[in-house]
Coordinates of C-alpha atoms in Angstrom, one line a residue:
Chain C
X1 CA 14.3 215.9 -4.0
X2 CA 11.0 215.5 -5.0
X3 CA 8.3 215.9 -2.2
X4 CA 4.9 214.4 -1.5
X5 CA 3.0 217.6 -2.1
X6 CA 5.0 217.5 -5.4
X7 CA 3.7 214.4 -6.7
X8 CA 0.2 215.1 -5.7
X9 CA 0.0 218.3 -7.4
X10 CA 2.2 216.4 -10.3
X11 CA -0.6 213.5 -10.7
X12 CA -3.4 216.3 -10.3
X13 CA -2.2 218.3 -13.4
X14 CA -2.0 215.1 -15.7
X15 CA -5.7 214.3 -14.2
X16 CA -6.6 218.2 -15.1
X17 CA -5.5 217.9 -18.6
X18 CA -6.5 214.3 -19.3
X19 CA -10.0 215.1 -18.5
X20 CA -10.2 218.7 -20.1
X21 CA -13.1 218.8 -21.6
X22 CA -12.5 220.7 -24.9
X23 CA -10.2 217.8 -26.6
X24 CA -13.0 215.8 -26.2
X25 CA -16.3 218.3 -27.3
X26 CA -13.9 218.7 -30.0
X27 CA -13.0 215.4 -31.4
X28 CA -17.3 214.2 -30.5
X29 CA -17.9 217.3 -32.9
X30 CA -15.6 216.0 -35.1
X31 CA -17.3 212.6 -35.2
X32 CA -20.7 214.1 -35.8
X33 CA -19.5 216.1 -38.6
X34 CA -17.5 214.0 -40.2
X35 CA -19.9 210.8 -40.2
X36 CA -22.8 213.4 -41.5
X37 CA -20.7 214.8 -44.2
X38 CA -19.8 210.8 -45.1
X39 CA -23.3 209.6 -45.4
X40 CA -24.3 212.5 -47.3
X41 CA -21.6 212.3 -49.4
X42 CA -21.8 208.6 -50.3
X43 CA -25.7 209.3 -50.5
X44 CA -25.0 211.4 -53.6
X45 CA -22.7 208.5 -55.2
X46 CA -24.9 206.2 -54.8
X47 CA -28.1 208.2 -56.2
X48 CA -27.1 210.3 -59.0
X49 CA -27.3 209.5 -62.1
X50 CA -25.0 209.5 -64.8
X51 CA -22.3 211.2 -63.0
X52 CA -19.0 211.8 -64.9
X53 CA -16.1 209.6 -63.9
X54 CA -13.7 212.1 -62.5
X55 CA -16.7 213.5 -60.0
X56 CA -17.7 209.9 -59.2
X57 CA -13.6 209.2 -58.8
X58 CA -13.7 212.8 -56.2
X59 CA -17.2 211.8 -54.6
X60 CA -15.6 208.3 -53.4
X61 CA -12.1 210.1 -52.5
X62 CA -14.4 212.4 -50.2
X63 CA -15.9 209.6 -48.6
X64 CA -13.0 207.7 -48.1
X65 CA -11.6 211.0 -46.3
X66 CA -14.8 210.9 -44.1
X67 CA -14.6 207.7 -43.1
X68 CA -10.8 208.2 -41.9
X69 CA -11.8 211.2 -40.1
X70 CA -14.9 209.0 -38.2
X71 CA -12.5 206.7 -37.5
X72 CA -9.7 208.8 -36.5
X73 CA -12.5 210.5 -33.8
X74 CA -13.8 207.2 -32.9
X75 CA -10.3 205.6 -31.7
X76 CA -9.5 209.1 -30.0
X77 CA -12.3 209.0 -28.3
X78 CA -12.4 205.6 -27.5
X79 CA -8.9 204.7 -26.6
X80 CA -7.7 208.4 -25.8
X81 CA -10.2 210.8 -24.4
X82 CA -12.6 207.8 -22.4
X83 CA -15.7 209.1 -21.5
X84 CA -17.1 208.4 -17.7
X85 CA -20.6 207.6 -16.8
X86 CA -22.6 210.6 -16.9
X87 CA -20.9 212.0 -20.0
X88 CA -21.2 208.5 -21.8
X89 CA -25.4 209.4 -21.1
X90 CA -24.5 212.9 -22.5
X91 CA -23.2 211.7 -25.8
X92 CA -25.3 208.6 -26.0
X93 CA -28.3 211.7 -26.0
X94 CA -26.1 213.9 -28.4
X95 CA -25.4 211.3 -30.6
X96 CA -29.2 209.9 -30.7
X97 CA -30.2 213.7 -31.6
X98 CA -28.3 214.2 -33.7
X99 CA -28.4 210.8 -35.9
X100 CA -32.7 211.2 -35.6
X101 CA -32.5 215.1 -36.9
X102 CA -30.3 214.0 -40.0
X103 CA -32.2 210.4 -40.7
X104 CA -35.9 212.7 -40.6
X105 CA -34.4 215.4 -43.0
X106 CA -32.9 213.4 -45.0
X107 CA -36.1 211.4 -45.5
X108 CA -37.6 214.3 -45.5
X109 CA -35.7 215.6 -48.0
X110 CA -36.0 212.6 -50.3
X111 CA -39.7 212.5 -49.8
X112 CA -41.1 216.0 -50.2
X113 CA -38.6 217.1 -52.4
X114 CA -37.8 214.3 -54.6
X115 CA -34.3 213.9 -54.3
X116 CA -33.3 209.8 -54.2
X117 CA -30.0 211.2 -52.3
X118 CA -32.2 212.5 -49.3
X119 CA -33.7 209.3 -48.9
X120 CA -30.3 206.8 -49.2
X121 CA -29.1 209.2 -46.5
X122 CA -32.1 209.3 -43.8
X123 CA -32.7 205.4 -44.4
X124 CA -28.5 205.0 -44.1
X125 CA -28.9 207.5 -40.6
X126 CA -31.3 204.9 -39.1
X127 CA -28.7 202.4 -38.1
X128 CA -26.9 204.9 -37.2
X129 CA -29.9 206.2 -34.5
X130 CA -30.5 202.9 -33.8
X131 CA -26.7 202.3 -32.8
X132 CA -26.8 205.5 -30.6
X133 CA -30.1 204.5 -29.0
X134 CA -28.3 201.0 -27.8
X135 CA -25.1 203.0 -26.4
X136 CA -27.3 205.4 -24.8
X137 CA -29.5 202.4 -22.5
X138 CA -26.0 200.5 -21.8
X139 CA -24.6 204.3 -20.6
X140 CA -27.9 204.8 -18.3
X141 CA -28.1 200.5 -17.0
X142 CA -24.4 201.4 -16.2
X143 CA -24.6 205.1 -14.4
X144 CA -28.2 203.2 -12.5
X145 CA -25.7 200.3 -11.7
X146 CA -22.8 202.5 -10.4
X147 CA -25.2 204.7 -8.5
X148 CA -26.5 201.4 -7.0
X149 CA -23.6 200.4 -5.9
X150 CA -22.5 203.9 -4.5
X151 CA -25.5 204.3 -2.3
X152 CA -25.0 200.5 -1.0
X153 CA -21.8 201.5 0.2
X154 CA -22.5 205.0 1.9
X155 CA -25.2 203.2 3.7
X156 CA -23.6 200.3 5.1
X157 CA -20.2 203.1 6.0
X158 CA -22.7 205.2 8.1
X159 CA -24.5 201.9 9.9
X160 CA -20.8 200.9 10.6
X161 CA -20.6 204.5 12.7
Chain L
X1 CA -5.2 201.8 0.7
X2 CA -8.4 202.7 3.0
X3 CA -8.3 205.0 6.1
X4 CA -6.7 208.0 4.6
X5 CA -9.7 209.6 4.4
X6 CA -13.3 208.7 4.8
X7 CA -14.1 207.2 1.6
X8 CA -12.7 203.6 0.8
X9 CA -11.2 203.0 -2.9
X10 CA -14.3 201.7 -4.1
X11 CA -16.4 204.5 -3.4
X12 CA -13.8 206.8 -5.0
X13 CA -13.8 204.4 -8.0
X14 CA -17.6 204.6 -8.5
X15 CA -17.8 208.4 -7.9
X16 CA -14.9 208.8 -10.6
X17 CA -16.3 206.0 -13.1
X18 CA -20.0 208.0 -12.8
X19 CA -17.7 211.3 -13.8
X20 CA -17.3 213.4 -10.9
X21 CA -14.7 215.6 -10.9
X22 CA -13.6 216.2 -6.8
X23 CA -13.4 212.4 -6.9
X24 CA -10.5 212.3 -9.8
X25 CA -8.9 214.8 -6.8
X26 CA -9.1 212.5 -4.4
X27 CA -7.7 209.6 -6.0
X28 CA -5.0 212.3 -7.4
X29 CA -4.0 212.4 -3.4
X30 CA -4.8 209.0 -2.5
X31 CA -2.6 207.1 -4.9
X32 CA -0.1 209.9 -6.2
X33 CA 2.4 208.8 -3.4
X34 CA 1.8 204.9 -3.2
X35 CA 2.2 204.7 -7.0
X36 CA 5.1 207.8 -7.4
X37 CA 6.9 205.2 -4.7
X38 CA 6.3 202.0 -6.7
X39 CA 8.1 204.1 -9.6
X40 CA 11.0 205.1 -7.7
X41 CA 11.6 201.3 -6.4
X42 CA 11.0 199.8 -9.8
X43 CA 13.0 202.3 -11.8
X44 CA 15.7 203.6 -9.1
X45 CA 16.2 206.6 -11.3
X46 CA 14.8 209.9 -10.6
X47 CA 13.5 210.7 -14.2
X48 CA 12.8 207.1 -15.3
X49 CA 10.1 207.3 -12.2
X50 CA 8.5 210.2 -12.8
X51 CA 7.7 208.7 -16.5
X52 CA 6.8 205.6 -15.6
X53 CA 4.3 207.4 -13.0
X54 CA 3.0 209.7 -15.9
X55 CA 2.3 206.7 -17.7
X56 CA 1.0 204.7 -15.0
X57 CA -1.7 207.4 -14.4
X58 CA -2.5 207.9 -18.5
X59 CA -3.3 204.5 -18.4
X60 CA -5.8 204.3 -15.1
X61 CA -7.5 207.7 -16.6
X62 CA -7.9 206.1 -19.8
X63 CA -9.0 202.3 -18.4
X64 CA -11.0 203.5 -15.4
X65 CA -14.5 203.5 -17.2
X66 CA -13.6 199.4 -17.8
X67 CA -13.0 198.0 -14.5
X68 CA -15.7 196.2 -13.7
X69 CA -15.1 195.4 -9.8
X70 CA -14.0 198.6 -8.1
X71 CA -13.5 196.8 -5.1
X72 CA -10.7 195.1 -6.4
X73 CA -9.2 198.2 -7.2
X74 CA -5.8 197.9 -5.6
X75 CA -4.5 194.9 -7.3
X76 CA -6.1 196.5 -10.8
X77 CA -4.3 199.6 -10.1
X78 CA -0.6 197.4 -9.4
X79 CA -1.9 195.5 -12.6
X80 CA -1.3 198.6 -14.4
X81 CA 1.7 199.4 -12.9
X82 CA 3.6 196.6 -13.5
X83 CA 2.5 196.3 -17.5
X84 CA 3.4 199.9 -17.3
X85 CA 7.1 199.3 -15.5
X86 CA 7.4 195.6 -18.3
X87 CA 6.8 197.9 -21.1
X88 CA 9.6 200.3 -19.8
X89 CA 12.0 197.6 -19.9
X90 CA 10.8 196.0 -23.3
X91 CA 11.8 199.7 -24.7
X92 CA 14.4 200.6 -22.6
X93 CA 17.0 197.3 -23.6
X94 CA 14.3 197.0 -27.2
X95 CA 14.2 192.9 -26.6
X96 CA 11.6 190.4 -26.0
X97 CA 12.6 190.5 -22.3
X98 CA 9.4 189.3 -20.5
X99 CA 9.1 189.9 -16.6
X100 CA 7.5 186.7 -16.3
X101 CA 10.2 185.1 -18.0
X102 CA 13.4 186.9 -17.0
X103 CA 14.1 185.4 -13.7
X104 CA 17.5 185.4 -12.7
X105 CA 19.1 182.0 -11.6
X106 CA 18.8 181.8 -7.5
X107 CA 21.7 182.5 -5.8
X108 CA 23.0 179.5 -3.9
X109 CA 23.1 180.1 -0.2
X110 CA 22.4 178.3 3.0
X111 CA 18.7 177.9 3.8
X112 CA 18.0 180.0 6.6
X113 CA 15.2 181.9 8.2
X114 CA 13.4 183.9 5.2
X115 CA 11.5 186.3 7.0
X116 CA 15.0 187.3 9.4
X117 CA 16.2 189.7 7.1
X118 CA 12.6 191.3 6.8
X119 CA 13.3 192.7 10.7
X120 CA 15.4 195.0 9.6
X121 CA 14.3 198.7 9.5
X122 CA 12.1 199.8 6.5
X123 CA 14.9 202.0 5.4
X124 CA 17.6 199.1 4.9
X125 CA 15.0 197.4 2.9
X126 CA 14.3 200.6 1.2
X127 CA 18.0 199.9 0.4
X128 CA 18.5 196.5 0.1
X129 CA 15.3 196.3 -2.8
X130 CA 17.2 198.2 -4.7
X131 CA 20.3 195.4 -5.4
X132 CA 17.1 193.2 -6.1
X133 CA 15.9 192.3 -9.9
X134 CA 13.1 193.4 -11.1
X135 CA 10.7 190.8 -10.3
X136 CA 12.1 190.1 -6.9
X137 CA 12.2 193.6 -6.3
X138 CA 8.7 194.1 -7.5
X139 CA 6.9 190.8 -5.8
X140 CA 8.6 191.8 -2.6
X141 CA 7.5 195.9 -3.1
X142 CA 3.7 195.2 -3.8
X143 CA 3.3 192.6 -0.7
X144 CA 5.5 194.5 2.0
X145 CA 5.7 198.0 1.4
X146 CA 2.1 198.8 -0.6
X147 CA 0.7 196.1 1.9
X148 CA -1.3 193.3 -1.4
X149 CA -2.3 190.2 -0.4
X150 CA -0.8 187.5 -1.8
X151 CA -4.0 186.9 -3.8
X152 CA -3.6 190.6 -5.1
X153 CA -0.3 190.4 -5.7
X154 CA -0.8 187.4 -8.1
X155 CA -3.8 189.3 -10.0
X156 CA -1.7 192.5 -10.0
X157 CA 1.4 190.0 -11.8
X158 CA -1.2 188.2 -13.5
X159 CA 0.5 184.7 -12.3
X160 CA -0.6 181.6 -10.2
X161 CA -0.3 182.2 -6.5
X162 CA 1.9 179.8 -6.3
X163 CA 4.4 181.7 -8.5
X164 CA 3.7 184.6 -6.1
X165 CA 4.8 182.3 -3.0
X166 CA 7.7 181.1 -5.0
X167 CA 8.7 184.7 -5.8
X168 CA 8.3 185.8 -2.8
X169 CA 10.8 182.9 -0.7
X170 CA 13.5 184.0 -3.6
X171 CA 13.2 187.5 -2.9
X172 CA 13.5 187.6 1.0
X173 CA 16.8 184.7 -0.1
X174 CA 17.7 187.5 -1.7
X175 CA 17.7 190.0 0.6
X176 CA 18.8 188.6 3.3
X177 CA 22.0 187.9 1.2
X178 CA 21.8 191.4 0.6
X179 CA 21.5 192.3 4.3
X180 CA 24.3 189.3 5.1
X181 CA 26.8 190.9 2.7
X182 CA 26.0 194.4 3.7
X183 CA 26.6 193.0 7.5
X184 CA 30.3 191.5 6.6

């Protein structure tokens, strides 16, 4: 016979586990790596010269790979491991970091040290910053909107007192 | 749902969609029971209603951040559960069995007095909903035990109100053939 106190504690382990944090860190860092590793990658193919056919044939296998990881992290955490409010800020802030510290070395990369590869990679990390920079203002214009909201309603419970 | 507690839905919805943690709790215990409930009266099988539950709540964790009125929460979260309870049924008998679809023919019977059968004791309906096909069972489960509007209901079904109405005068037809035959 299964009791009240049994379903509650039932629906608050599956809340526990569904919002555990490390699947998620883990699958973000995944993202981050995987779509840094993929630019830098296809950075090389598309910048070195000459290359030999069988390291051109690996370079595009690699980035091939990297793009099914990125996309494999993106549908997990889109679909899987949602993100709420404040943690959409979070990784709208982690993922603008980190797209600005690999756009400025790789430009700086392909511009102090002469390498074309640094440069394809910073210019191809701009869109990239730019895309995080739009998902981090609709994460704050939606936490501001929900805290709105919240504070409307707490004040209008305690004038009802 | 309000009145078990201080906080309505809505503010629970917000406080969980903003990402705190002691509201996810609080829905946990709010809604646990109501939806565990709607499982056991949908599935009338032990097991089968704790997995549709399971699933009901993977699916609210992992839609929450999209629902764009909280204070329609209710008929969102019965939304849920009834795509949650149609998919069961699509894989449990692997057809193209649509709820919307799948209505039974009506019984004949004498018109009578719809709502007489409803005065008997929540238990008999308890028992009598569960003769009932799905979708009688269901339209007459969200409006008189879990307490939707008719409006709600219909958004919850995703039909016309009108086919909520409709639903609804088959189902208490139903059951008050149920409670008729029980009574003989």
């Amino acid at each position: 016979m299964t009791t009240d106190t049994d379903v509650i504690d039932a629906a608050r382990r599956l809340v526990a586990a569904e919002l555990a944090p490390p699947s998620r860190i883990a699958h973000g860092a995944l993202l981050g790596v995987a779509s840094a590793m993929t630019l830098t990658i296809l950075s090389l193919l598309l910048t070195e010269p000459a290359l030999p056919a069988r390291t051109t044939a690996a370079l595009i296998g690699l980035t091939m790979i990297g793009f099914a990881w990125s996309g494999y992290a993106l549908w997990v955490l889109a679909r899987r491991h949602v993100l709420y409010g404040a943690q959409r800020v979070v990784a709208g802030w982690i993922a603008l970091g980190a797209a600005t510290v690999f756009s400025i070395g790789g430009l700086a990369v392909g511009v102090w040290g002469a390498h074309p590869a640094g440069l394809v990679a910073g210019i191809s990390g701009i869109p990239v910053a730019a895309a995080a920079a739009l998902i981090l203002s609709h994460a704050r214009r939606r936490v501001t909107m929900l805290a709105d909201r919240l504070h409307v309603i707490k004040t209008e419970a305690v004038s009802m007192r | 749902m309000q009145g078990r507690g201080d906080s309505s839905d809505e503010e629970i919805v917000i406080r969980c969609q903003l990402g705190e943690r002691d509201a996810f709790d609080m829905l946990a215990v709010r809604w646990a029971g109501p939806l565990s409930a709607y499982a056991r009266r949908m599935t009338r099988d032990e097991d089968a209603a704790r997995e549709l539950t399971q699933d009901i709540w993977l699916r609210l964790l992992r839609s929450l951040p999209r629902l764009r009125e909280p204070s329609r929460f209710r008929s969102w979260l019965f939304g849920i559960a009834h795509r949650a309870f149609a998919d069961t049924l699509r894989r449990r008998y692997a057809t193209t069995y649509h709820l919307d679809e799948g209505m039974p023919p009506p019984i004949g019977m004498a018109a009578a007095d719809d709502d007489a059968a409803l005065h008997a004791d929540l238990h008999q309906i308890e028992q009598a909903l569960t003769d009932l096909p799905p979708v009688e069972r269901e339209v007459l489960t969200l409006f008189y035990l879990h307490d939707l509007s008719i409006d709600e209901v219909a958004t919850s079904l995703s039909v016309p109100v009108g086919t909520v109405k409709s639903r609804l005068h088959r189902a208490r037809r139903l059951l008050r053939r149920t409670f008729d035959m029980q009574g003989e």
